[in-house]
CSV table of C-alpha atoms in Angstrom, one decimal:
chain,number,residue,atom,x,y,z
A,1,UNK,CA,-0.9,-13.0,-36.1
A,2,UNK,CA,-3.5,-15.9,-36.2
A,3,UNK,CA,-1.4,-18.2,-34.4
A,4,UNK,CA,-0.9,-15.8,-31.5
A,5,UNK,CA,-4.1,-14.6,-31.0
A,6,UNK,CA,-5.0,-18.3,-30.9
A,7,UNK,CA,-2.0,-19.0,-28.3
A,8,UNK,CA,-3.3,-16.0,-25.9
A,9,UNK,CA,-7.2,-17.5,-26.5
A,10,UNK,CA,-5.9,-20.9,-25.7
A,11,UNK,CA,-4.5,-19.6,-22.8
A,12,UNK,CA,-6.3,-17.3,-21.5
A,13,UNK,CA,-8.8,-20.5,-21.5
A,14,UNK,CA,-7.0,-22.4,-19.2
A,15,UNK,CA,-6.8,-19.3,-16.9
A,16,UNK,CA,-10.7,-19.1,-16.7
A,17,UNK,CA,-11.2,-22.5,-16.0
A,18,UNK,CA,-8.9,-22.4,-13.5
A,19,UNK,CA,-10.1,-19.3,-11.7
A,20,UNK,CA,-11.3,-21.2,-8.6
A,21,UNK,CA,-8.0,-22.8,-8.2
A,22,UNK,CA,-6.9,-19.9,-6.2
A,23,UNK,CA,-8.3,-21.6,-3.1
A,24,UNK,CA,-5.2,-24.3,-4.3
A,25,UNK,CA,-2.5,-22.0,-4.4
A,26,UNK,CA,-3.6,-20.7,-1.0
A,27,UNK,CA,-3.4,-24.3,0.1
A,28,UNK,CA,-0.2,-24.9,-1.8
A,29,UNK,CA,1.3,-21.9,0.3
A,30,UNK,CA,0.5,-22.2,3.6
A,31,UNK,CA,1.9,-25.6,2.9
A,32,UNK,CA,5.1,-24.6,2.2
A,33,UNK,CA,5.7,-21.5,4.4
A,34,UNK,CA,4.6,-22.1,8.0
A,35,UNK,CA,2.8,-19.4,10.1
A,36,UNK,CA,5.4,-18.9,12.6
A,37,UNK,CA,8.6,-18.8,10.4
A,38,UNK,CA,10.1,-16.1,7.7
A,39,UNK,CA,7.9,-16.4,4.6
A,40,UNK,CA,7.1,-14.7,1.9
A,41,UNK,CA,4.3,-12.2,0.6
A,42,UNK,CA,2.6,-12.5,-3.1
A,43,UNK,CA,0.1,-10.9,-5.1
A,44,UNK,CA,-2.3,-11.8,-8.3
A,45,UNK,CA,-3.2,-9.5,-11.0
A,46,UNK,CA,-5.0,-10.5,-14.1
A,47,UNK,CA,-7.5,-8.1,-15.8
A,48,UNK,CA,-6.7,-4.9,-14.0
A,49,UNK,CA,-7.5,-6.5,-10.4
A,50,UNK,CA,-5.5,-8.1,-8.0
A,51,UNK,CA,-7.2,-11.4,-7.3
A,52,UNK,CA,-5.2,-12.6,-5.0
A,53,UNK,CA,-2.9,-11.3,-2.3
A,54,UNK,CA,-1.4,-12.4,0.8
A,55,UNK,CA,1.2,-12.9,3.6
A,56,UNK,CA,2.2,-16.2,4.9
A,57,UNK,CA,4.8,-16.5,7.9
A,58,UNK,CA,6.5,-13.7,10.3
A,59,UNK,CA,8.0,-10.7,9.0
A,60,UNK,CA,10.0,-10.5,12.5
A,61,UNK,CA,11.1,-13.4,14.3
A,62,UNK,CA,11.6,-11.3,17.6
A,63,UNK,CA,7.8,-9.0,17.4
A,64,UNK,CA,6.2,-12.4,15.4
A,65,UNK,CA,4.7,-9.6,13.2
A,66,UNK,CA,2.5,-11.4,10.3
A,67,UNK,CA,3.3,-10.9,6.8
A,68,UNK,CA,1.1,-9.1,4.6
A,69,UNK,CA,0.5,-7.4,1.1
A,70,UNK,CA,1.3,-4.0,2.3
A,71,UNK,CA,4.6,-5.6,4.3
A,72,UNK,CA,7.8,-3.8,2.6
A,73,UNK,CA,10.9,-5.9,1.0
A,74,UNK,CA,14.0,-5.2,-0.1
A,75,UNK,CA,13.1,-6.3,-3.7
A,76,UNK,CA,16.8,-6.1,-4.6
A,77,UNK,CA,17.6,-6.8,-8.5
A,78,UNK,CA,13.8,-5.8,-9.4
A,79,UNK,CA,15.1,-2.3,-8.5
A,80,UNK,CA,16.5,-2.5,-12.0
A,81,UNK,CA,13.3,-2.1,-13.7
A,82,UNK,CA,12.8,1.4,-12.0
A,83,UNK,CA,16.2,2.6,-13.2
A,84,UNK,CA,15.8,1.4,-16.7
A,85,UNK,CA,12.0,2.8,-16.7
A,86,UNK,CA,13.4,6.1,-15.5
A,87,UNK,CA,16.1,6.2,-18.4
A,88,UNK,CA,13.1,5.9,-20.6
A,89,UNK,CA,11.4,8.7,-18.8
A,90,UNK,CA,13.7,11.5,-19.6
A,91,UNK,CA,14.2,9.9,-22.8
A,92,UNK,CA,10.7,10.8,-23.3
A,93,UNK,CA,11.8,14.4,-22.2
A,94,UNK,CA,14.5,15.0,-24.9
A,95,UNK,CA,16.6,15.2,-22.1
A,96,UNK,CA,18.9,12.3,-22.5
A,97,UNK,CA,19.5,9.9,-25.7
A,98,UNK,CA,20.1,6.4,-24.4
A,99,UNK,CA,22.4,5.5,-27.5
A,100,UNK,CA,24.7,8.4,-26.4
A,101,UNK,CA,28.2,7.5,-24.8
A,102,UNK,CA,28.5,7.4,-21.0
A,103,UNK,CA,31.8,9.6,-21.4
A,104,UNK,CA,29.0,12.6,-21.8
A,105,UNK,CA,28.2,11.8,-18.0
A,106,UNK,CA,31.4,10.3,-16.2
A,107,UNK,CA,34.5,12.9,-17.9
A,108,UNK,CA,36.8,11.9,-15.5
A,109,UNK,CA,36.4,8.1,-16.1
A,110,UNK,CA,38.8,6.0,-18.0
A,111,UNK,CA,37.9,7.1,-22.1
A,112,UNK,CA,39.0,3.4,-23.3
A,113,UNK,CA,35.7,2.6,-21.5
A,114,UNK,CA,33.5,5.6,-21.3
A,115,UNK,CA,33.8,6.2,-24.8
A,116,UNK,CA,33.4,2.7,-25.7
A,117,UNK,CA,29.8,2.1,-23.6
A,118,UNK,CA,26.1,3.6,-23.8
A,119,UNK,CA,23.8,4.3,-21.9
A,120,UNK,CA,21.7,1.3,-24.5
A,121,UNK,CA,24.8,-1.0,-23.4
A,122,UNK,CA,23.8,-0.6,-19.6
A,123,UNK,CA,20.7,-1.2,-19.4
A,124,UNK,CA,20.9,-3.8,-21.4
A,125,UNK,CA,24.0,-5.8,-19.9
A,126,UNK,CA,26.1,-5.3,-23.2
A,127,UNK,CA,28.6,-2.9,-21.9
A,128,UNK,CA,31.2,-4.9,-21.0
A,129,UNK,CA,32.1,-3.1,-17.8
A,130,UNK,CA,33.5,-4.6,-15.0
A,131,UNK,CA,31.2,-5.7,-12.2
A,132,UNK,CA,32.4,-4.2,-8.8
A,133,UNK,CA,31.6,-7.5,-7.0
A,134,UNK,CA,34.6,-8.5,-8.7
A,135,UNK,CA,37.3,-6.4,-7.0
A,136,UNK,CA,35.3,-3.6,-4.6
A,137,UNK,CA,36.2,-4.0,-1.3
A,138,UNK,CA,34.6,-2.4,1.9
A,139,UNK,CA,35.0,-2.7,5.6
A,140,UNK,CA,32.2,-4.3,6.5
A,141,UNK,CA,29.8,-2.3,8.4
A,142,UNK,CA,30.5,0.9,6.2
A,143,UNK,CA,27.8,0.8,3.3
A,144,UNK,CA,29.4,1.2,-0.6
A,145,UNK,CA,26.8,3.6,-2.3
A,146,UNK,CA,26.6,3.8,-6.2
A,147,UNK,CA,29.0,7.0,-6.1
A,148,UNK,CA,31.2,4.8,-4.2
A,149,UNK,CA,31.2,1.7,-7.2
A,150,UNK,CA,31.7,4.5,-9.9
A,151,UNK,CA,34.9,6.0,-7.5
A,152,UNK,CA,36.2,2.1,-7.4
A,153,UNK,CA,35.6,1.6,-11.1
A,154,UNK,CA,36.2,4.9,-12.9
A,155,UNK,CA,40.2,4.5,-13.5
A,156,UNK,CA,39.8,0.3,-14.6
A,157,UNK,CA,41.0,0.3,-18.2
A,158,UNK,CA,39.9,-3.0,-19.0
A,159,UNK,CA,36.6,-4.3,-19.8
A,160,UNK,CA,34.8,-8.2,-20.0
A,161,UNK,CA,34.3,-7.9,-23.8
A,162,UNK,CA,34.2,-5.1,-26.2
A,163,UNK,CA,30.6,-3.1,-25.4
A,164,UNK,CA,27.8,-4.1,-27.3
A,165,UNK,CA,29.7,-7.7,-28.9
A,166,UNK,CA,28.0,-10.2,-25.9
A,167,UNK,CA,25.8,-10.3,-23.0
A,168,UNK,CA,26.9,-10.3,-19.2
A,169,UNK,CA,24.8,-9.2,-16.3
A,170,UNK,CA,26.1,-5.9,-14.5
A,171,UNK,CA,25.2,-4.4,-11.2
A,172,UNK,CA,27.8,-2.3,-12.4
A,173,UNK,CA,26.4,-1.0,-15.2
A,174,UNK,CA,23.0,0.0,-13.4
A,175,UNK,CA,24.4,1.9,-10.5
A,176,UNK,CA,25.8,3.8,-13.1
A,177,UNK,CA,22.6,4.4,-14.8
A,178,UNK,CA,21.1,5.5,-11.4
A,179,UNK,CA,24.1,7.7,-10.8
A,180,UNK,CA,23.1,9.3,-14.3
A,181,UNK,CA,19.3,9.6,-13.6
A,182,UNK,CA,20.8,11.6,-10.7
A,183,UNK,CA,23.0,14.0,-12.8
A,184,UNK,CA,20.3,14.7,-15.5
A,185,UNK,CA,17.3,14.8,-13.2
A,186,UNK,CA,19.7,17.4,-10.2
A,187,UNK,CA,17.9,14.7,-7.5
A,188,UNK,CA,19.2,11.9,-5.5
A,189,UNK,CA,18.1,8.6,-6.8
A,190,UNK,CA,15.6,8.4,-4.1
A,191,UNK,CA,13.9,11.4,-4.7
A,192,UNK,CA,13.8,10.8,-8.6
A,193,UNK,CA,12.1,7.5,-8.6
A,194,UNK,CA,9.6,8.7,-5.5
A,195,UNK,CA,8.6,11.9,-7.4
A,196,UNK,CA,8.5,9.9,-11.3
A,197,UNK,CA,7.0,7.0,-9.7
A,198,UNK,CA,5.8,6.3,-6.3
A,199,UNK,CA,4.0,9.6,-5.9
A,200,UNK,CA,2.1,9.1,-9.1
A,201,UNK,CA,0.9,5.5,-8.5
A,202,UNK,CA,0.2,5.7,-5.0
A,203,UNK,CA,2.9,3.9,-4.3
A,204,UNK,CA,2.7,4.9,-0.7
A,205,UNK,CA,5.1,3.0,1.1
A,206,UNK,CA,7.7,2.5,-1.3
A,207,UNK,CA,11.1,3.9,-0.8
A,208,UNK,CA,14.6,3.4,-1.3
A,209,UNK,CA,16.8,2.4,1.4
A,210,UNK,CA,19.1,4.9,3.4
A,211,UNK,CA,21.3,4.5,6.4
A,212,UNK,CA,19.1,7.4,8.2
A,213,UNK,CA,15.9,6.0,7.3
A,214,UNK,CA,13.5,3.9,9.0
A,215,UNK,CA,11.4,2.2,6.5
A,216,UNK,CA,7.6,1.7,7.2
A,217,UNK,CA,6.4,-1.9,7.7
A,218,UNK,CA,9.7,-3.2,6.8
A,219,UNK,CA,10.8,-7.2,7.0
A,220,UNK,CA,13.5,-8.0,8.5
A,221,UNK,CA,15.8,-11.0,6.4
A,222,UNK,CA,16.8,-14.2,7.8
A,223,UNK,CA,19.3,-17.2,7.1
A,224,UNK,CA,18.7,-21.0,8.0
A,225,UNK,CA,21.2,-22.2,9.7
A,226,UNK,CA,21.9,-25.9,7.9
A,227,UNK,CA,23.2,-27.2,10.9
A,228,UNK,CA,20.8,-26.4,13.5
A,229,UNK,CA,17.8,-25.3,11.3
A,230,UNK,CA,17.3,-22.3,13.1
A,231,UNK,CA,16.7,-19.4,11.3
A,232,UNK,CA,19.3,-16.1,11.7
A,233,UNK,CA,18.8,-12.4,11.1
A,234,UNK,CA,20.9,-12.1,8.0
A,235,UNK,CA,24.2,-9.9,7.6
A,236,UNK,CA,22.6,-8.2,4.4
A,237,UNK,CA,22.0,-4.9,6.1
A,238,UNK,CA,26.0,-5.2,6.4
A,239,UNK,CA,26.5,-6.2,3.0
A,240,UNK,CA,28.4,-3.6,1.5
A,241,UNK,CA,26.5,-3.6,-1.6
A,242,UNK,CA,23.1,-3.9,0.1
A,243,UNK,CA,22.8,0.0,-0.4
A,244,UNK,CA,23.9,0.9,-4.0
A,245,UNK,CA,21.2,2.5,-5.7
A,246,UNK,CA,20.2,1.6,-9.7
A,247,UNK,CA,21.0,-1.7,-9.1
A,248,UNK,CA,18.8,-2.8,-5.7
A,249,UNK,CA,18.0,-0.3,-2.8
A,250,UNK,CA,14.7,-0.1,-3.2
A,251,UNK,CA,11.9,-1.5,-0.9
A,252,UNK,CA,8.1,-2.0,-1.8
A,253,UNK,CA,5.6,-4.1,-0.9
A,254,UNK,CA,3.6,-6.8,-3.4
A,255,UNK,CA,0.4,-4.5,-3.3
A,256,UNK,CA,2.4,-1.5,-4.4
A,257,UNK,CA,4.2,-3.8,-6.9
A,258,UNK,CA,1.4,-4.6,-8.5
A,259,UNK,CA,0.2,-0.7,-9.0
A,260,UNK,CA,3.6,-0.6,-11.0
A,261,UNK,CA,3.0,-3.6,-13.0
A,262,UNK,CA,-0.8,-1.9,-13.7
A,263,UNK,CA,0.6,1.4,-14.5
A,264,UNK,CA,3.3,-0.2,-17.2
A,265,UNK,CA,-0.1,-2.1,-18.6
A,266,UNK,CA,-2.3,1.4,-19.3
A,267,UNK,CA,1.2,3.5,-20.1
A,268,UNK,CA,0.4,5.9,-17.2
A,269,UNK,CA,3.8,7.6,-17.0
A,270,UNK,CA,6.1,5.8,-19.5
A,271,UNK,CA,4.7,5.6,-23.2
A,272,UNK,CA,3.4,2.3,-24.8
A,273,UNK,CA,6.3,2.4,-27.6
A,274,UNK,CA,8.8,2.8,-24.4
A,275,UNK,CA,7.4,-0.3,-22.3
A,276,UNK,CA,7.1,-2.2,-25.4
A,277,UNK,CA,10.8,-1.2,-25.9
A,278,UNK,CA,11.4,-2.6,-22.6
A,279,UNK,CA,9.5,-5.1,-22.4
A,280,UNK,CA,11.3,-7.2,-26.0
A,281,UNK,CA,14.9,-8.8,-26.6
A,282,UNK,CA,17.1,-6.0,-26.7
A,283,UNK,CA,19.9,-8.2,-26.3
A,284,UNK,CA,19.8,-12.3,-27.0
A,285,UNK,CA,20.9,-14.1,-24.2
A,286,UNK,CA,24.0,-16.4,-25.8
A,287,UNK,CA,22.8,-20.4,-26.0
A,288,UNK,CA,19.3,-19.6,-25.3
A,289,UNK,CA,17.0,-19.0,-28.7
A,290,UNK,CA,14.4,-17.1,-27.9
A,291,UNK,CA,15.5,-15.4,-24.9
A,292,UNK,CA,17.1,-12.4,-23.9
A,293,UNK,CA,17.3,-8.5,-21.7
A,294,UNK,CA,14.5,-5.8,-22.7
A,295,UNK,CA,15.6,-2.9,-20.0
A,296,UNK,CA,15.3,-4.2,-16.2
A,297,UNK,CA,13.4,-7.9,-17.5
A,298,UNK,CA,14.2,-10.8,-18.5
A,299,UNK,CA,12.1,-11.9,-21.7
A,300,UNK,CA,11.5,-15.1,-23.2
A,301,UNK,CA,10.0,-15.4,-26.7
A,302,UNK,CA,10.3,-18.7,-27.4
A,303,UNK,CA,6.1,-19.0,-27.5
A,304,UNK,CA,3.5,-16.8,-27.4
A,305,UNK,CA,2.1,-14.7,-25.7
A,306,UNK,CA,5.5,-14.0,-24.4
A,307,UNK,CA,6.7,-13.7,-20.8
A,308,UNK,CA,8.3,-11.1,-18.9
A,309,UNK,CA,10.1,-12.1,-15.8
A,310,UNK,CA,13.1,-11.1,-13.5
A,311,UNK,CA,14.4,-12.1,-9.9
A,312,UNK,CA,16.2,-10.3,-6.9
A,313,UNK,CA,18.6,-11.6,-4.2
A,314,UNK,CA,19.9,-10.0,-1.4
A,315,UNK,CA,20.9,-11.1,2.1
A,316,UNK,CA,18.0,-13.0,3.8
A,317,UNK,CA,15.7,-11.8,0.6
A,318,UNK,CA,14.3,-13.4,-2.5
A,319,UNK,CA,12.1,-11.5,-4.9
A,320,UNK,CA,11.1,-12.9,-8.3
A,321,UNK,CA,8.5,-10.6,-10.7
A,322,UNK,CA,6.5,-12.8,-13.6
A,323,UNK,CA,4.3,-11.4,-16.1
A,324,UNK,CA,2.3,-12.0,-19.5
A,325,UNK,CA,1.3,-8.6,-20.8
A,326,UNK,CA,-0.5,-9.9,-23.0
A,327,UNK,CA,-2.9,-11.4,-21.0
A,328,UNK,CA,-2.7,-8.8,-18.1
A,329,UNK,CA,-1.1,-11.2,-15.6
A,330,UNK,CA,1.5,-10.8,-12.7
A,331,UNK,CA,2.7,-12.8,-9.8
A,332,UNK,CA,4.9,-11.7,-7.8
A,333,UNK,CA,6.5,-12.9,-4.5
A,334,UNK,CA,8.7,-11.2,-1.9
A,335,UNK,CA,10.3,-13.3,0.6
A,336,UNK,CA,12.3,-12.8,3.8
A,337,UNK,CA,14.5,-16.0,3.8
A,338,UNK,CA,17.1,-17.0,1.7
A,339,UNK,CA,16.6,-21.0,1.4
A,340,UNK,CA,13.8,-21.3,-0.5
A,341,UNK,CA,14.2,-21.8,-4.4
A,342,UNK,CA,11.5,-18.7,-5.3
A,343,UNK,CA,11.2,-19.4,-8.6
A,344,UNK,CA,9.9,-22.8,-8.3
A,345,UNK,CA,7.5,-21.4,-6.1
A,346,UNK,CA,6.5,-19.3,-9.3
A,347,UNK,CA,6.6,-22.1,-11.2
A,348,UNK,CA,3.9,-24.3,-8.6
A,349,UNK,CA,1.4,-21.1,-9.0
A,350,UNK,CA,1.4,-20.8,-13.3
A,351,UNK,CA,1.0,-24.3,-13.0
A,352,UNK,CA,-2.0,-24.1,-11.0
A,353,UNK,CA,-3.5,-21.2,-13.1
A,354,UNK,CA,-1.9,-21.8,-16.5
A,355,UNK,CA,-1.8,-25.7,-16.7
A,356,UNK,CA,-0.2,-25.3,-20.9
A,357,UNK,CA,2.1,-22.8,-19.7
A,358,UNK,CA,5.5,-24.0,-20.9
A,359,UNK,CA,8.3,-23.9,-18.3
A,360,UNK,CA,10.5,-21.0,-16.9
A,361,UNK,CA,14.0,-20.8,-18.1
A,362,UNK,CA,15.8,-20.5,-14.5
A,363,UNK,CA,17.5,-17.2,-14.3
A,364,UNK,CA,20.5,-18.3,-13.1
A,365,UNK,CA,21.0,-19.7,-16.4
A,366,UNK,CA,21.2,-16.8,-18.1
A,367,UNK,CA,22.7,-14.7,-15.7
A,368,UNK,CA,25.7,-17.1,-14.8
């Protein structure tokens, strides 16, 4: 306990001397994302404020609109930590038990695998199930909604590895834990995380994404082109996995991010034993001590205070979420192009703020 009340004073030190370097990581950013291309929006929160937020670059090449905090993203795998935060929600309820079997929810799926899996298992990448970006298949231009993965999946009678034995990352496994919030809660996805979560926290202009929809304030996200540099409205709203709820339909803005990550901080919906549940190893991550899935993050142990981190990609857009609850910090950054390497980007700003902070382990380590 000494040594890591000493590690978050030590710390939380370098933070305070490095308060004024925000001015640098403005500089650092508008050096790296220029005013008239794609670029990216980010937000600060230490202490219960947000220090720091801003837009850099165009959220539309064609109407040059700027981006800005309020400026909505497809946050893509970020999405995750809704779903898992709403599993823990009607836990709270008594209304679901997250080490039940997912045969309770999906009769007509294949029992070699339903009986096998829980809901723990999903959430936490252990299930073994196979990932529908393995074998799913639809024309492009027709969207492939989470019913649509389960319809694709629900007869497969083989699985990666025998559920809860090893760790592999599943979209899979979280549209089917969105297509279960749906079936407990008797609302669409949509309207379960806007009435548990948005609504609440003043989320205002958060949503999930719908074919019939047209989303407020909404980037648009763009390809380079490595031959000719330009940069290209990217096919991801073609994708037909850019829709599938649980896993990465929902859109929100950095300033609307960071009321989540302030809410998770004070226990405003969930319970503190819950986010503490979520927010430690459920599941070691194999070849990396220290490091493993709580439910929807990525957390890394290894030192203390700990970090809590994830990422999100998706057509032209790259999200990435950081955090050390114990000190009551965030970054996060939403971008609308796909070239730039986002967590590095993370990586420049800790620096900047947190000189001692060790380095990120890249999350396409422990995801590949």
């Amino acid at each position: 306990m000494r040594l890591f009340i000493l590690s978050v004073l030590l710390v939380s030190s370098a933070f305070s001397k490095g308060q004024n370097n925000l001015k640098q990581v403005d500089h650092l950013l508008d050096a790296i994302f220029p005013e008239d291309q794609p670029g990216i929006a980010v937000a600060i929160v230490k202490d219960d404020k947000t220090i720091f937020s801003r837009g850099y670059g165009i959220s539309n090449i064609i109407t040059k609109s700027k981006i800005t905090a309020t400026t909505n993203f497809n946050i893509a795998s970020l999405t995750k930590q809704f779903t898992a935060a709403g599993m823990l929600y009607l836990q709270k309820k008594g209304v679901l038990d997250i080490n039940q079997s997912i045969d309770h929810y999906f009769p007509d799926m294949n029992r070699n695998v339903s009986e096998k899996a829980t809901l723990l298992q999903l959430l936490t990448h252990r299930s073994g199930i196979i990932d529908h970006y393995d074998f799913v298949q639809v024309e492009k231009g027709k969207h492939g909604y989470a019913r649509q993965v389960y319809e694709a999946i629900k007869n497969k009678d083989s699985l990666y590895f025998t559920p809860g034995s090893s760790f592999r990352y599943s979209n899979t496994a979280y549209c089917l834990a969105g297509l279960i919030l749906e079936k407990i809660s008797g609302k669409t996805y949509k309207d379960f995380i806007r009435q548990t979560f948005f609504i609440p926290l003043a989320m205002n202009h958060s949503t999930v994404w719908n074919e019939q929809e047209k989303i407020y304030n909404a980037a648009t996200g763009y390809d380079k082109d490595s031959t000719t540099g330009q940069f290209i409205k990217s096919q991801a709203e073609e994708h037909v996995f850019f829709s599938t709820e649980g896993d990465g339909a929902i859109y929100t803005s950095v300033k609307d991010y960071a009321k989540w990550f302030q809410s998770l901080q004070h226990a405003s919906i969930l319970s503190q034993k819950d986010i503490a549940l979520a927010r430690s190893i459920q599941n070691p991550v194999p070849d990396q001590t220290g490091v493993g899935y709580g439910f929807g993050w990525f957390v890394n142990a290894r030192q203390q205070p700990a970090y809590i981190y994830h990422s999100g990609g998706n057509g032209g857009f790259r999200t990435y979420s950081f955090s050390i609850p114990a000190l009551n910090y965030l970054v996060v950054i939403f971008a609308n192009r796909s070239d730039i390497n986002i967590e590095q980007v993370v990586m420049q700003i800790n620096q900047i703020l947190f000189p001692d902070l060790p380095p990120l382990v890249p999350v396409e380590v422990l995801t590949s």
